[in-house]
Short mmCIF file of C-alpha atoms and ligand atoms in Angstrom, two decimals:
data_model
loop_
_atom_site.label_atom_id
_atom_site.label_comp_id
_atom_site.label_asym_id
_atom_site.label_seq_id
_atom_site.Cartn_x
_atom_site.Cartn_y
_atom_site.Cartn_z
CA UNK A 26 216.84 100.68 97.51
CA UNK A 27 219.33 99.14 99.92
CA UNK A 28 223.06 99.39 99.58
CA UNK A 29 224.32 98.71 96.08
CA UNK A 30 225.54 95.32 97.24
CA UNK A 31 221.99 94.10 97.84
CA UNK A 32 220.64 95.43 94.59
CA UNK A 33 219.21 92.72 92.40
CA UNK A 34 219.25 94.05 88.86
CA UNK A 35 216.24 91.89 87.99
CA UNK A 36 214.08 93.58 90.63
CA UNK A 37 215.31 97.14 90.19
CA UNK A 38 213.16 99.89 88.77
CA UNK A 39 214.87 102.09 86.21
CA UNK A 40 215.45 104.93 88.68
CA UNK A 41 217.16 102.47 91.04
CA UNK A 42 219.42 101.28 88.24
CA UNK A 43 220.28 104.87 87.43
CA UNK A 44 221.21 105.53 91.04
CA UNK A 45 223.31 102.36 91.11
CA UNK A 46 225.21 103.47 88.00
CA UNK A 47 225.86 106.86 89.48
CA UNK A 48 227.34 105.07 92.51
CA UNK A 49 229.62 103.20 90.14
CA UNK A 50 230.62 106.49 88.55
CA UNK A 51 229.02 105.51 85.23
CA UNK A 52 226.66 107.63 83.15
CA UNK A 53 223.02 107.01 84.08
CA UNK A 54 221.98 106.38 80.45
CA UNK A 55 223.55 102.93 80.68
CA UNK A 56 220.71 102.06 83.04
CA UNK A 57 218.28 102.06 80.12
CA UNK A 58 220.47 99.69 78.14
CA UNK A 59 220.69 97.33 81.10
CA UNK A 60 216.94 97.57 81.72
CA UNK A 61 216.28 96.64 78.08
CA UNK A 62 218.72 93.76 78.08
CA UNK A 63 217.08 92.27 81.12
CA UNK A 64 213.40 92.86 80.51
CA UNK A 65 213.03 93.11 76.76
CA UNK A 66 215.67 90.67 75.64
CA UNK A 67 215.60 88.30 78.60
CA UNK A 68 219.35 88.33 79.17
CA UNK A 69 220.37 86.78 82.46
CA UNK A 70 224.11 87.45 82.50
CA UNK A 71 225.50 90.99 82.49
CA UNK A 72 228.54 89.77 80.58
CA UNK A 73 226.30 89.29 77.55
CA UNK A 74 225.29 92.98 77.49
CA UNK A 75 227.59 93.64 74.59
CA UNK A 76 226.93 97.34 74.11
CA UNK A 77 228.38 98.09 77.55
CA UNK A 78 232.09 98.42 78.08
CA UNK A 79 233.91 95.41 79.42
CA UNK A 80 234.82 97.37 82.57
CA UNK A 81 231.22 98.26 83.27
CA UNK A 82 230.08 94.68 82.73
CA UNK A 83 232.74 93.49 85.15
CA UNK A 84 231.75 96.11 87.71
CA UNK A 85 228.09 95.12 87.42
CA UNK A 86 228.91 91.44 87.76
CA UNK A 87 231.00 91.93 90.87
CA UNK A 88 228.85 94.53 92.60
CA UNK A 89 225.30 93.32 91.88
CA UNK A 90 223.32 90.16 91.38
CA UNK A 91 220.88 89.45 88.57
CA UNK A 92 218.80 86.58 89.86
CA UNK A 93 216.91 84.40 87.46
CA UNK A 94 215.11 81.27 88.63
CA UNK A 95 216.62 78.01 87.37
CA UNK A 96 214.41 75.66 85.45
CA UNK A 97 214.35 72.35 87.31
CA UNK A 98 211.75 70.67 85.16
CA UNK A 99 209.25 71.46 82.43
CA UNK A 100 206.16 69.44 81.69
CA UNK A 101 204.23 69.89 78.49
CA UNK A 102 200.55 68.98 78.43
CA UNK A 103 198.86 67.56 75.36
CA UNK A 104 197.10 70.93 74.84
CA UNK A 105 200.37 72.90 74.83
CA UNK A 106 200.17 74.09 78.44
CA UNK A 107 203.67 74.04 79.91
CA UNK A 108 204.39 73.89 83.60
CA UNK A 109 207.75 75.03 84.89
CA UNK A 110 209.22 73.95 88.17
CA UNK A 111 211.64 76.71 89.11
CA UNK A 112 214.38 76.86 91.73
CA UNK A 113 215.11 80.14 93.49
CA UNK A 114 218.54 81.18 94.69
CA UNK A 115 217.88 79.84 98.22
CA UNK A 116 216.83 76.44 96.84
CA UNK A 117 213.08 76.96 97.35
CA UNK A 118 210.88 75.90 94.49
CA UNK A 119 207.90 77.50 92.81
CA UNK A 120 205.82 76.78 89.76
CA UNK A 121 204.80 78.94 86.84
CA UNK A 122 202.64 77.93 83.91
CA UNK A 123 202.34 79.03 80.29
CA UNK A 124 198.88 78.48 78.84
CA UNK A 125 198.21 78.98 75.12
CA UNK A 126 194.88 80.69 74.44
CA UNK A 127 193.87 77.91 72.08
CA UNK A 128 195.07 74.37 72.48
CA UNK A 129 198.05 73.73 70.23
CA UNK A 130 200.10 70.68 69.50
CA UNK A 131 202.57 69.73 72.19
CA UNK A 132 205.54 71.07 70.28
CA UNK A 133 205.12 74.77 69.56
CA UNK A 134 203.47 77.45 71.64
CA UNK A 135 204.53 80.06 69.12
CA UNK A 136 201.62 78.78 67.00
CA UNK A 137 199.15 79.93 69.61
CA UNK A 138 197.84 83.42 68.87
CA UNK A 139 198.09 84.44 72.50
CA UNK A 140 199.67 82.93 75.56
CA UNK A 141 199.05 83.55 79.22
CA UNK A 142 201.73 83.30 81.88
CA UNK A 143 200.41 82.19 85.24
CA UNK A 144 202.90 83.43 87.84
CA UNK A 145 203.53 82.78 91.52
CA UNK A 146 203.89 85.55 94.09
CA UNK A 147 204.82 83.50 97.16
CA UNK A 148 206.38 80.15 98.07
CA UNK A 149 203.20 78.49 99.31
CA UNK A 150 200.29 80.52 100.65
CA UNK A 151 199.09 81.51 104.11
CA UNK A 152 195.40 81.75 103.24
CA UNK A 153 194.56 78.07 103.65
CA UNK A 154 191.55 77.88 101.34
CA UNK A 155 189.96 74.50 101.92
CA UNK A 156 190.03 73.32 98.28
CA UNK A 157 193.50 74.55 97.29
CA UNK A 158 196.66 72.47 97.19
CA UNK A 159 198.93 75.50 97.51
CA UNK A 160 196.97 76.50 100.60
CA UNK A 161 197.73 73.10 102.09
CA UNK A 162 201.47 73.83 101.88
CA UNK A 163 201.22 76.85 104.15
CA UNK A 164 203.40 79.88 103.55
CA UNK A 165 207.14 79.61 103.30
CA UNK A 166 208.10 83.10 102.17
CA UNK A 167 207.26 85.98 99.89
CA UNK A 168 208.84 86.22 96.47
CA UNK A 169 210.91 89.30 95.72
CA UNK A 170 210.01 91.55 92.80
CA UNK A 171 213.14 90.15 91.11
CA UNK A 172 211.77 86.61 91.42
CA UNK A 173 208.31 87.57 90.14
CA UNK A 174 209.78 89.41 87.15
CA UNK A 175 212.29 86.57 86.70
CA UNK A 176 209.47 84.11 86.00
CA UNK A 177 208.47 86.19 82.96
CA UNK A 178 212.04 86.23 81.70
CA UNK A 179 212.42 82.49 82.07
CA UNK A 180 209.09 81.54 80.51
CA UNK A 181 209.42 84.09 77.72
CA UNK A 182 212.92 82.96 76.87
CA UNK A 183 212.28 79.22 77.15
CA UNK A 184 209.24 79.44 74.91
CA UNK A 185 210.62 82.13 72.61
CA UNK A 186 207.64 84.44 73.13
CA UNK A 187 209.21 87.49 74.84
CA UNK A 188 208.71 89.52 71.68
CA UNK A 189 205.03 88.60 71.38
CA UNK A 190 201.90 89.88 73.08
CA UNK A 191 201.10 87.79 76.08
CA UNK A 192 199.02 88.20 79.17
CA UNK A 193 199.89 87.61 82.79
CA UNK A 194 197.65 86.26 85.53
CA UNK A 195 198.84 86.23 89.12
CA UNK A 196 197.11 82.95 89.78
CA UNK A 197 200.00 80.65 90.54
CA UNK A 198 201.19 79.95 94.05
CA UNK A 199 200.45 82.56 96.66
CA UNK A 200 198.18 85.46 97.44
CA UNK A 201 199.48 88.57 95.64
CA UNK A 202 197.89 91.03 98.06
CA UNK A 203 199.64 89.26 100.93
CA UNK A 204 202.91 90.25 99.25
CA UNK A 205 201.80 93.69 98.17
CA UNK A 206 204.98 95.71 97.86
CA UNK A 207 207.02 93.21 95.88
CA UNK A 208 204.08 92.30 93.64
CA UNK A 209 203.36 95.93 92.79
CA UNK A 210 207.03 96.63 92.24
CA UNK A 211 207.19 93.71 89.82
CA UNK A 212 204.17 95.07 87.93
CA UNK A 213 205.77 98.52 87.69
CA UNK A 214 208.96 96.99 86.27
CA UNK A 215 207.04 94.89 83.75
CA UNK A 216 204.90 97.86 82.72
CA UNK A 217 207.80 100.26 82.17
CA UNK A 218 207.85 101.12 78.48
CA UNK A 219 211.60 101.46 78.55
CA UNK A 220 211.75 97.72 79.23
CA UNK A 221 209.09 95.14 78.44
CA UNK A 222 206.26 97.69 78.32
CA UNK A 223 203.61 95.25 79.46
CA UNK A 224 200.32 97.13 79.65
CA UNK A 225 198.65 96.73 83.05
CA UNK A 226 195.49 95.94 81.09
CA UNK A 227 197.12 92.65 80.13
CA UNK A 228 197.76 91.72 83.74
CA UNK A 229 195.17 90.23 86.08
CA UNK A 230 195.66 90.11 89.81
CA UNK A 231 193.58 87.46 91.55
CA UNK A 232 192.90 87.79 95.27
CA UNK A 233 190.82 86.29 98.04
CA UNK A 234 190.31 89.85 99.31
CA UNK A 235 192.92 91.02 101.79
CA UNK A 236 190.94 94.19 102.39
CA UNK A 237 193.51 96.76 103.51
CA UNK A 238 195.67 95.80 100.54
CA UNK A 239 192.68 95.90 98.19
CA UNK A 240 191.89 99.43 99.38
CA UNK A 241 195.49 100.36 98.70
CA UNK A 242 195.37 98.81 95.24
CA UNK A 243 192.38 101.05 94.50
CA UNK A 244 194.67 104.08 94.81
CA UNK A 245 197.50 102.82 92.59
CA UNK A 246 198.36 104.76 89.44
CA UNK A 247 199.14 101.48 87.74
CA UNK A 248 196.14 99.22 87.98
CA UNK A 249 195.94 95.59 86.84
CA UNK A 250 192.63 93.91 86.12
CA UNK A 251 191.05 92.61 89.26
CA UNK A 252 189.75 89.10 89.90
CA UNK A 253 188.13 88.32 93.23
CA UNK A 254 188.09 84.74 94.46
CA UNK A 255 184.59 84.75 95.92
CA UNK A 256 183.62 81.05 95.94
CA UNK A 257 180.66 81.42 98.26
CA UNK A 258 177.49 83.45 98.75
CA UNK A 259 177.10 83.31 102.54
CA UNK A 260 179.38 84.48 105.31
CA UNK A 261 179.08 81.14 107.14
CA UNK A 262 180.15 79.05 104.19
CA UNK A 263 182.85 81.43 103.04
CA UNK A 264 184.30 81.38 106.57
CA UNK A 265 184.90 77.67 106.04
CA UNK A 266 186.06 77.66 102.43
CA UNK A 267 188.14 80.85 102.48
CA UNK A 268 189.32 81.37 106.07
CA UNK A 269 190.39 85.01 105.56
CA UNK A 270 186.64 85.69 105.38
CA UNK A 271 186.56 85.47 109.18
CA UNK A 272 188.68 88.60 109.24
CA UNK A 273 187.47 90.39 106.12
CA UNK A 274 183.93 89.25 105.49
CA UNK A 275 181.96 88.87 102.30
CA UNK A 276 179.86 91.98 102.85
CA UNK A 277 182.89 94.22 103.42
CA UNK A 278 184.64 92.65 100.45
CA UNK A 279 181.72 93.37 98.13
CA UNK A 280 181.49 96.92 99.50
CA UNK A 281 185.17 97.40 98.64
CA UNK A 282 184.45 96.06 95.14
CA UNK A 283 181.64 98.58 94.72
CA UNK A 284 184.08 101.37 95.56
CA UNK A 285 186.87 100.00 93.38
CA UNK A 286 187.65 102.48 90.58
CA UNK A 287 186.80 101.01 87.19
CA UNK A 288 187.07 102.66 83.84
CA UNK A 289 184.29 102.51 81.30
CA UNK A 290 183.67 98.95 80.13
CA UNK A 291 185.91 97.49 82.83
CA UNK A 292 184.51 94.85 85.12
CA UNK A 293 185.67 92.88 88.09
CA UNK A 294 185.92 89.14 87.52
CA UNK A 295 184.48 87.03 90.31
CA UNK A 296 185.95 83.56 90.47
CA UNK A 297 183.79 80.84 91.88
CA UNK A 298 185.24 77.39 92.49
CA UNK A 299 182.40 74.91 92.12
CA UNK A 300 182.23 72.18 94.73
CA UNK A 301 179.73 69.38 94.33
CA UNK A 302 176.76 69.66 96.71
CA UNK A 303 178.50 72.46 98.59
CA UNK A 304 178.07 75.67 96.62
CA UNK A 305 176.68 74.49 93.28
CA UNK A 306 172.89 74.60 93.81
CA UNK A 307 170.38 76.84 92.00
CA UNK A 308 169.89 78.71 95.29
CA UNK A 309 173.61 79.51 95.36
CA UNK A 310 173.39 80.77 91.79
CA UNK A 311 170.42 83.02 92.57
CA UNK A 312 172.14 84.39 95.68
CA UNK A 313 175.24 85.10 93.62
CA UNK A 314 173.17 87.09 91.12
CA UNK A 315 171.67 89.15 93.95
CA UNK A 316 175.05 89.80 95.58
CA UNK A 317 176.56 91.06 92.34
CA UNK A 318 173.50 92.93 91.08
CA UNK A 319 174.95 96.42 91.62
CA UNK A 320 178.58 95.63 90.76
CA UNK A 321 180.15 95.77 87.30
CA UNK A 322 180.93 92.08 87.38
CA UNK A 323 181.54 89.02 85.32
CA UNK A 324 181.75 85.54 86.73
CA UNK A 325 184.29 82.85 86.01
CA UNK A 326 183.17 79.43 87.20
CA UNK A 327 186.02 77.08 88.10
CA UNK A 328 184.80 73.50 88.43
CA UNK A 329 187.04 72.03 91.13
CA UNK A 330 190.26 70.41 90.05
CA UNK A 331 190.18 67.39 92.26
CA UNK A 332 193.31 66.19 94.02
CA UNK A 333 194.30 63.85 96.80
CA UNK A 334 193.97 65.66 100.12
CA UNK A 335 191.25 67.98 98.84
CA UNK A 336 188.02 66.91 100.57
CA UNK A 337 185.64 68.04 97.82
CA UNK A 338 184.35 66.75 94.50
CA UNK A 339 183.94 68.34 91.12
CA UNK A 340 180.27 68.86 90.16
CA UNK A 341 178.89 67.21 87.04
CA UNK A 342 178.98 69.18 83.79
CA UNK A 343 175.18 69.33 83.99
CA UNK A 344 175.31 70.99 87.42
CA UNK A 345 177.87 73.51 86.15
CA UNK A 346 175.70 74.26 83.08
CA UNK A 347 172.60 74.69 85.19
CA UNK A 348 174.44 77.12 87.48
CA UNK A 349 175.88 79.07 84.55
CA UNK A 350 172.49 79.29 82.86
CA UNK A 351 170.86 80.84 85.95
CA UNK A 352 173.52 83.56 85.98
CA UNK A 353 173.33 84.18 82.25
CA UNK A 354 169.52 84.33 82.19
CA UNK A 355 169.69 87.07 84.77
CA UNK A 356 172.12 89.11 82.72
CA UNK A 357 175.49 88.20 84.21
CA UNK A 358 178.37 87.48 81.88
CA UNK A 359 179.63 84.06 82.80
CA UNK A 360 182.42 81.83 81.61
CA UNK A 361 183.38 78.36 82.67
CA UNK A 362 187.09 77.79 82.98
CA UNK A 363 188.18 74.96 80.83
CA UNK A 364 190.69 73.12 82.85
CA UNK A 365 193.89 73.28 80.92
CA UNK A 366 196.89 71.11 81.45
CA UNK A 367 195.06 68.71 83.70
CA UNK A 368 197.23 65.83 82.58
CA UNK A 369 200.25 67.56 84.12
CA UNK A 370 198.49 69.03 87.18
CA UNK A 371 199.12 72.55 85.92
CA UNK A 372 195.64 73.94 86.36
CA UNK A 373 195.05 76.69 88.88
CA UNK A 374 194.96 75.67 92.49
CA UNK A 375 197.03 72.63 91.67
CA UNK A 376 200.40 74.20 92.10
CA UNK A 377 202.33 72.65 94.91
CA UNK A 378 205.99 72.08 95.42
CA UNK A 379 207.70 70.04 98.06
CA UNK A 380 210.32 72.00 99.91
CA UNK A 381 212.26 70.41 102.74
CA UNK A 382 209.99 72.26 105.17
CA UNK A 383 206.75 70.85 103.82
CA UNK A 384 208.19 67.41 103.39
CA UNK A 385 208.96 66.68 107.03
CA UNK A 386 206.88 63.81 108.41
CA UNK A 387 205.50 66.02 111.19
CA UNK A 388 204.28 68.59 108.78
CA UNK A 389 202.83 65.94 106.47
CA UNK A 390 200.84 64.62 109.39
CA UNK A 391 199.62 68.08 110.32
CA UNK A 392 198.49 68.63 106.74
CA UNK A 393 196.72 65.29 106.63
CA UNK A 394 194.91 66.00 109.89
CA UNK A 395 193.99 69.42 108.66
CA UNK A 396 192.51 67.96 105.48
CA UNK A 397 190.60 65.32 107.43
CA UNK A 398 189.25 67.94 109.82
CA UNK A 399 187.79 69.92 106.98
CA UNK A 400 186.02 67.06 105.25
N1 LIG B 506 195.64 83.43 95.84
C1 LIG B 506 194.97 84.02 94.75
C2 LIG B 506 195.56 83.66 93.43
C3 LIG B 506 196.04 82.24 93.25
S1 LIG B 506 194.81 81.00 93.25
C4 LIG B 506 193.48 83.66 94.80
O1 LIG B 506 193.11 82.78 95.52
O2 LIG B 506 192.73 84.35 94.12
C5 LIG B 506 194.10 81.18 91.62
C6 LIG B 506 192.68 80.67 91.49
O3 LIG B 506 192.64 79.22 91.52
C7 LIG B 506 191.76 81.14 92.61
O4 LIG B 506 190.54 81.63 92.12
C8 LIG B 506 191.57 79.88 93.37
O5 LIG B 506 190.40 79.89 94.11
C9 LIG B 506 191.55 78.82 92.30
N2 LIG B 506 191.70 77.48 92.81
C10 LIG B 506 192.39 77.09 93.91
N3 LIG B 506 192.29 75.76 94.09
C11 LIG B 506 191.52 75.29 93.08
C12 LIG B 506 191.07 73.98 92.71
N4 LIG B 506 191.42 72.92 93.41
N5 LIG B 506 190.29 73.87 91.62
C13 LIG B 506 189.96 74.96 90.88
N6 LIG B 506 190.38 76.21 91.16
C14 LIG B 506 191.15 76.38 92.26
FE1 LIG B 507 196.11 80.89 98.64
FE2 LIG B 507 194.63 81.42 96.48
FE3 LIG B 507 195.09 78.90 97.27
FE4 LIG B 507 193.47 80.44 98.71
S1 LIG B 507 193.13 79.75 96.60
S2 LIG B 507 195.08 79.12 99.52
S3 LIG B 507 194.48 82.40 98.49
S4 LIG B 507 196.60 80.33 96.53
#
């Protein structure tokens, strides 16, 4: 924790709140009340914490901040998927998406029996995967734990689902293991039973495989489900599609997955973006089976969401089926991601926001050249 003045109540763990209250000369038990107001009830203004004395509320308001992203725009897809464009306190923008488990009418996500929040962990992303719009933006900055947690508060409150069971996937903008400390802090805050009490089993962290961070994750007491963005079965091809592979190769990544501690019945999800005539052949499928043969794995196929500037095509449904069948016949559990919210460009890998930095003509040109160079 820094000095009390830099403490953001939204990104504080309970013990930090307790320390802050002691500094104010207030009993530490108020920390629990504050923690509940913020994380369980989604309150964004300390003045509304009505079971605290007026003096304490005033002291909190003057000494600390409680940042909550502002909603700039919401877009509701015909299947109920809602995309939120959010503005952070420095004006940067991110996106977060709420996806109902089953398509519902455009009016009420509360009808859905389960919803998933897809959250961002960075403004942009440094990893530069060749098929990903967020990757094309480049990295602007990491999100703070307060901003990651804040997305849950905003989505939960806007949709009225904070009191329901929901799941979280860290599959919005950014690479969570490239922002390790703030991401893990956010997960600890969300998991704390004295607040929201979100079981880590309902959280999935998706990563391209930043190996040192993955090794560190393997030692965490609080462990989310793991999804690995594999996308390729050879080092050469993965070097091109997922540039971090040049540093942390496929073989090392799979070795780390073999060592990753899993409880009984747990499996690692391997995500595989399908690109027409690039990685969608029966040979690719057979290689994938071999690579995963001694790992507790399931595979999630993601037929490419096409977009301008992405120099790849989506394979036909028949090619996706053929690929899936080869995996299934050889005993792998496989699912094909139905692209949700496509009419509002809310599907994974389609999250991109224009910040002043990305919108400069020079940077646009660099991005365009980069895209052309990869095609
Ligand atoms: N950075 C992390 C998490 C965010 S991306 C990661 O890469 O794992 C979430 C998922 O969306 C990843 O599996 C990513 O490969 C996938 N994705 C990115 N661009 C896509 C696209 N154009 N079509 C389909 N899936 C895409
Ligand atoms: Fe970053 Fe994930 Fe996109 Fe790759 S796929 S550029 S890691 S957000």
